[in-house]
Short mmCIF file of C-alpha atoms in Angstrom, two decimals:
data_model
loop_
_atom_site.label_atom_id
_atom_site.label_comp_id
_atom_site.label_asym_id
_atom_site.label_seq_id
_atom_site.Cartn_x
_atom_site.Cartn_y
_atom_site.Cartn_z
CA ALA Y 25 53.08 67.99 -154.19
CA GLY Y 26 50.02 66.94 -156.15
CA ILE Y 27 51.58 68.16 -159.39
CA TRP Y 28 54.78 66.22 -158.62
CA LYS Y 29 52.78 63.07 -157.92
CA GLY Y 30 51.03 63.56 -161.25
CA ASP Y 31 54.39 63.87 -163.00
CA LEU Y 32 55.50 60.61 -161.44
CA VAL Y 33 52.30 58.86 -162.50
CA GLN Y 34 53.03 60.02 -166.04
CA LEU Y 35 56.61 58.77 -165.73
CA ASP Y 36 55.36 55.40 -164.46
CA ASP Y 37 52.77 55.08 -167.23
CA ARG Y 38 55.17 56.03 -169.99
CA GLY Y 39 57.97 53.96 -168.53
CA ALA Y 40 55.75 50.88 -168.31
CA SER Y 41 54.66 51.16 -171.94
CA PHE Y 42 58.05 52.23 -173.31
CA GLY Y 43 59.72 49.47 -175.28
CA LEU Y 44 62.54 48.76 -177.67
CA GLY Y 45 60.23 49.39 -180.61
CA ALA Y 46 59.73 53.03 -179.71
CA SER Y 47 60.78 55.62 -182.25
CA GLU Y 48 63.82 57.83 -181.77
CA ALA Y 49 61.51 60.80 -181.20
CA ASP Y 50 59.69 58.91 -178.44
CA GLU Y 51 63.01 58.00 -176.84
CA GLN Y 52 64.08 61.64 -176.92
CA SER Y 53 60.76 62.79 -175.47
CA TRP Y 54 60.84 60.19 -172.70
CA CYS Y 55 64.41 61.05 -171.64
CA ASN Y 56 63.68 64.78 -171.70
CA LEU Y 57 60.59 64.33 -169.53
CA TRP Y 58 62.46 62.20 -167.04
CA MET Y 59 65.48 64.53 -166.78
CA LEU Y 60 63.22 67.57 -166.41
CA SER Y 61 61.48 65.85 -163.51
CA VAL Y 62 64.77 64.88 -161.83
CA LYS Y 63 66.13 68.40 -162.21
CA ASN Y 64 63.03 70.05 -160.75
CA PHE Y 65 62.68 67.61 -157.87
CA CYS Y 66 66.33 68.06 -156.93
CA ARG Y 67 66.27 71.85 -157.16
CA ILE Y 68 63.08 72.21 -155.12
CA ALA Y 69 64.34 69.79 -152.46
CA HIS Y 70 67.45 71.97 -152.00
CA ASP Y 71 65.79 75.39 -152.26
CA ASP Y 72 65.36 77.14 -148.91
CA ARG Y 73 62.25 78.89 -150.21
CA TYR Y 74 60.48 75.53 -150.35
CA ALA Y 75 61.76 74.07 -147.09
CA LEU Y 76 58.24 73.00 -146.04
CA VAL Y 77 57.95 70.66 -149.03
CA ALA Y 78 61.59 69.58 -149.26
CA GLY Y 79 60.70 66.15 -147.90
CA SER Y 80 58.06 65.57 -150.56
CA ALA Y 81 60.41 66.74 -153.29
CA LEU Y 82 63.09 64.37 -152.02
CA GLU Y 83 60.62 61.47 -152.08
CA CYS Y 84 59.78 62.31 -155.69
CA LEU Y 85 63.48 62.48 -156.55
CA GLU Y 86 64.05 59.09 -154.94
CA ARG Y 87 61.23 57.57 -156.97
CA ALA Y 88 62.45 59.13 -160.22
CA LEU Y 89 65.97 57.77 -159.63
CA LEU Y 90 65.30 54.39 -158.02
CA CYS Y 91 61.77 53.23 -158.80
CA ALA Y 92 61.85 50.12 -160.99
CA GLU Y 93 58.75 51.22 -162.91
CA VAL Y 94 60.51 54.39 -164.10
CA SER Y 95 62.71 52.66 -166.64
CA VAL Y 96 65.49 54.65 -168.32
CA PRO Y 97 67.65 52.13 -170.19
CA TYR Y 98 69.92 54.69 -171.83
CA ALA Y 99 73.51 55.23 -170.73
CA ALA Y 100 73.66 58.74 -172.18
CA ALA Y 101 70.56 59.78 -170.25
CA TRP Y 102 72.08 58.64 -166.96
CA ARG Y 103 75.40 60.27 -167.85
CA ASP Y 104 73.69 63.62 -168.40
CA CYS Y 105 71.52 63.18 -165.30
CA TYR Y 106 74.59 62.68 -163.12
CA ASP Y 107 76.91 65.13 -164.84
CA GLN Y 108 74.51 68.01 -165.57
CA ILE Y 109 72.03 67.77 -162.70
CA LEU Y 110 72.94 65.77 -159.60
CA PHE Y 111 76.69 66.39 -159.33
CA PRO Y 112 76.47 70.19 -159.77
CA ILE Y 113 73.47 70.67 -157.48
CA VAL Y 114 74.75 68.50 -154.62
CA SER Y 115 78.25 70.00 -154.85
CA SER Y 116 77.15 73.65 -154.92
CA LYS Y 117 74.47 73.26 -152.26
CA PHE Y 118 76.82 71.43 -149.90
CA LYS Y 119 79.52 74.09 -150.26
CA ALA Y 120 76.99 76.82 -149.48
CA ALA Y 121 75.50 74.92 -146.53
CA SER Y 122 78.93 74.09 -145.11
CA ALA Y 123 80.14 77.67 -145.38
CA ALA Y 124 77.01 78.93 -143.62
CA GLY Y 125 77.02 76.23 -140.96
CA GLN Y 126 73.56 75.00 -142.00
CA LEU Y 127 73.50 71.45 -140.62
CA PRO Y 128 69.99 70.54 -141.89
CA ALA Y 129 70.96 71.58 -145.42
CA GLU Y 130 74.16 69.52 -145.14
CA ALA Y 131 72.14 66.51 -144.05
CA LEU Y 132 69.82 66.98 -147.03
CA CYS Y 133 72.82 67.00 -149.37
CA LEU Y 134 74.06 63.81 -147.73
CA THR Y 135 70.69 62.14 -148.34
CA THR Y 136 70.79 63.18 -151.99
CA LEU Y 137 74.31 61.78 -152.27
CA LEU Y 138 72.99 58.46 -150.97
CA LEU Y 139 70.31 58.44 -153.70
CA LEU Y 140 73.03 59.23 -156.23
CA CYS Y 141 75.20 56.33 -155.02
CA LYS Y 142 72.30 53.89 -155.09
CA SER Y 143 71.30 55.04 -158.57
CA PHE Y 144 74.88 54.69 -159.79
CA ARG Y 145 74.98 51.16 -158.38
CA ASN Y 146 71.60 50.17 -159.85
CA ASN Y 147 72.48 51.48 -163.32
CA LEU Y 148 76.03 50.23 -163.53
CA HIS Y 149 75.01 47.76 -166.23
CA HIS Y 150 73.80 50.70 -168.36
CA ILE Y 151 76.73 53.07 -167.86
CA ILE Y 152 79.62 50.60 -167.73
CA HIS Y 153 80.31 51.06 -171.47
CA LEU Y 154 80.47 54.86 -171.30
CA PRO Y 155 83.88 56.26 -172.25
CA GLU Y 156 83.25 58.96 -169.60
CA LEU Y 157 82.62 56.41 -166.83
CA HIS Y 158 85.95 57.05 -165.10
CA MET Y 159 85.24 60.79 -165.05
CA LEU Y 160 81.79 60.24 -163.53
CA TRP Y 161 83.37 57.93 -160.97
CA LEU Y 162 86.00 60.53 -160.05
CA LYS Y 163 83.28 63.14 -159.54
CA LEU Y 164 81.38 60.76 -157.28
CA LEU Y 165 84.53 60.11 -155.26
CA GLY Y 166 85.09 63.87 -155.10
CA LEU Y 167 81.70 64.28 -153.43
CA LEU Y 168 82.63 61.59 -150.94
CA GLU Y 169 85.75 63.57 -150.11
CA ALA Y 170 83.64 66.69 -149.55
CA PHE Y 171 81.57 64.75 -147.00
CA LYS Y 172 84.59 63.05 -145.44
CA GLN Y 173 84.01 64.46 -141.95
CA ARG Y 174 80.71 62.60 -141.75
CA ILE Y 175 81.87 59.47 -143.56
CA LEU Y 176 85.06 59.19 -141.50
CA ALA Y 177 83.39 59.90 -138.15
CA PRO Y 178 84.18 57.29 -135.45
CA LYS Y 179 80.47 56.49 -135.34
CA ARG Y 180 78.76 57.15 -138.66
CA ASP Y 181 75.18 58.29 -138.95
CA PRO Y 182 72.88 55.84 -140.80
CA ILE Y 183 72.96 57.77 -144.09
CA SER Y 184 76.76 57.91 -144.19
CA GLU Y 185 76.90 54.21 -143.35
CA ASN Y 186 74.59 53.43 -146.29
CA ILE Y 187 76.72 55.56 -148.62
CA VAL Y 188 79.81 53.51 -147.74
CA LEU Y 189 77.79 50.30 -148.17
CA SER Y 190 76.58 51.37 -151.64
CA LEU Y 191 80.13 52.24 -152.67
CA LYS Y 192 81.36 48.86 -151.44
CA GLU Y 193 78.59 47.07 -153.41
CA LEU Y 194 79.61 49.01 -156.52
CA LEU Y 195 83.23 47.96 -156.18
CA GLN Y 196 82.25 44.38 -155.45
CA ALA Y 197 80.15 44.24 -158.63
CA LEU Y 198 82.99 45.70 -160.69
CA HIS Y 199 85.36 43.14 -159.20
CA SER Y 200 83.24 39.98 -159.39
CA ASP Y 201 80.90 40.33 -162.38
CA PRO Y 202 82.52 38.83 -165.53
CA LEU Y 203 80.80 41.38 -167.79
CA PHE Y 204 82.17 44.32 -165.84
CA GLN Y 205 85.58 42.68 -165.76
CA ARG Y 206 85.63 42.29 -169.55
CA VAL Y 207 84.55 45.89 -170.11
CA GLN Y 208 87.23 47.21 -167.76
CA GLN Y 209 89.86 45.07 -169.45
CA ALA Y 210 88.83 46.33 -172.88
CA SER Y 211 88.70 49.99 -171.87
CA GLY Y 212 91.65 50.00 -169.49
CA GLN Y 213 89.47 51.74 -166.88
CA ASN Y 214 90.44 50.08 -163.60
CA MET Y 215 87.85 51.44 -161.19
CA TRP Y 216 89.51 49.96 -158.12
CA ALA Y 217 92.79 51.67 -158.97
CA LEU Y 218 90.97 55.00 -159.36
CA THR Y 219 89.19 54.47 -156.07
CA SER Y 220 92.36 53.50 -154.24
CA THR Y 221 94.22 56.56 -155.54
CA VAL Y 222 91.51 59.10 -154.68
CA ILE Y 223 90.22 57.74 -151.37
CA GLY Y 224 93.69 56.66 -150.26
CA ALA Y 225 94.77 60.30 -150.54
CA PHE Y 226 92.26 61.59 -147.97
CA SER Y 227 91.40 58.46 -145.99
CA PRO Y 228 93.72 55.43 -146.19
CA THR Y 229 91.81 53.84 -143.30
CA LEU Y 230 88.65 53.63 -145.41
CA MET Y 231 90.22 51.49 -148.13
CA PRO Y 232 90.26 48.15 -146.25
CA GLU Y 233 86.54 48.59 -145.57
CA LEU Y 234 85.80 49.07 -149.27
CA GLU Y 235 88.08 46.37 -150.64
CA PRO Y 236 86.11 43.69 -152.55
CA ARG Y 237 85.85 40.22 -151.07
CA ASN Y 238 88.47 37.67 -152.12
CA ASP Y 239 91.95 38.58 -153.28
CA PHE Y 240 91.79 41.47 -155.73
CA ARG Y 241 93.80 40.98 -158.91
CA PRO Y 242 94.65 44.09 -160.94
CA LEU Y 243 93.21 44.18 -164.42
CA PRO Y 244 95.71 43.69 -167.23
CA ALA Y 245 96.05 46.40 -169.82
CA ALA Y 246 94.15 45.87 -173.05
CA THR Y 247 93.44 47.64 -176.29
CA PRO Y 248 90.21 49.68 -176.08
CA VAL Y 249 87.34 48.48 -178.24
CA GLN Y 250 84.99 50.58 -180.32
CA GLN Y 251 81.55 51.01 -178.73
CA ALA Y 252 78.30 51.55 -180.61
CA PRO Y 253 77.11 55.20 -180.58
CA LEU Y 254 74.79 56.08 -177.72
CA PRO Y 255 71.56 58.08 -177.96
CA THR Y 256 72.20 61.58 -176.63
CA PRO Y 257 69.16 63.23 -175.03
CA THR Y 258 69.21 66.99 -174.67
CA LEU Y 259 68.81 68.48 -171.22
CA PRO Y 260 65.65 70.59 -171.00
#
């Protein structure tokens, strides 16, 4: 745990001093360090061999994903973090825990999914321009479907309730923020339509709870625009 805390101190220090004037090599180094930390925290938190320190690892993962001082302003870094680290680990660990009837391990996966949803919400302004955004969104909705028994329970546990709340906040931001509206119009990626199709297939009763405030108006089709190339960090 002391080593993990030291890693986070280094992340905080480097994140605080990291600015737009940094070189490309520094950007690459920073993103690699951050993704390595996220990967290790997540793996240790979900490894039965380290059950005694799973809580500490989860705290470190939460800080690496949500702490304001650990600044990662790169869409490609978040894309790779979600697609190469968090989605695969949560999905595989939940399938194994569910098959074995391991309720504590399932609950740990649910907590990690909540961190993922909050991170997705907090970094929407970074990842909104990604051409792969709709694919990331579909994978996130796929995880929600995997946990549907908890999310659709008559009386949700607090973690499941917060997951639904984070998803609702995401959809509200996509619906009401003019920037997000313009990006969706330009790309033709209607996130509400995707959400309605996927969640409506396994839980039509959940849709009214997620629907953004005010009358929702479908986005008109538009010609996609060319986006500037994104920095692409390599996963350690």
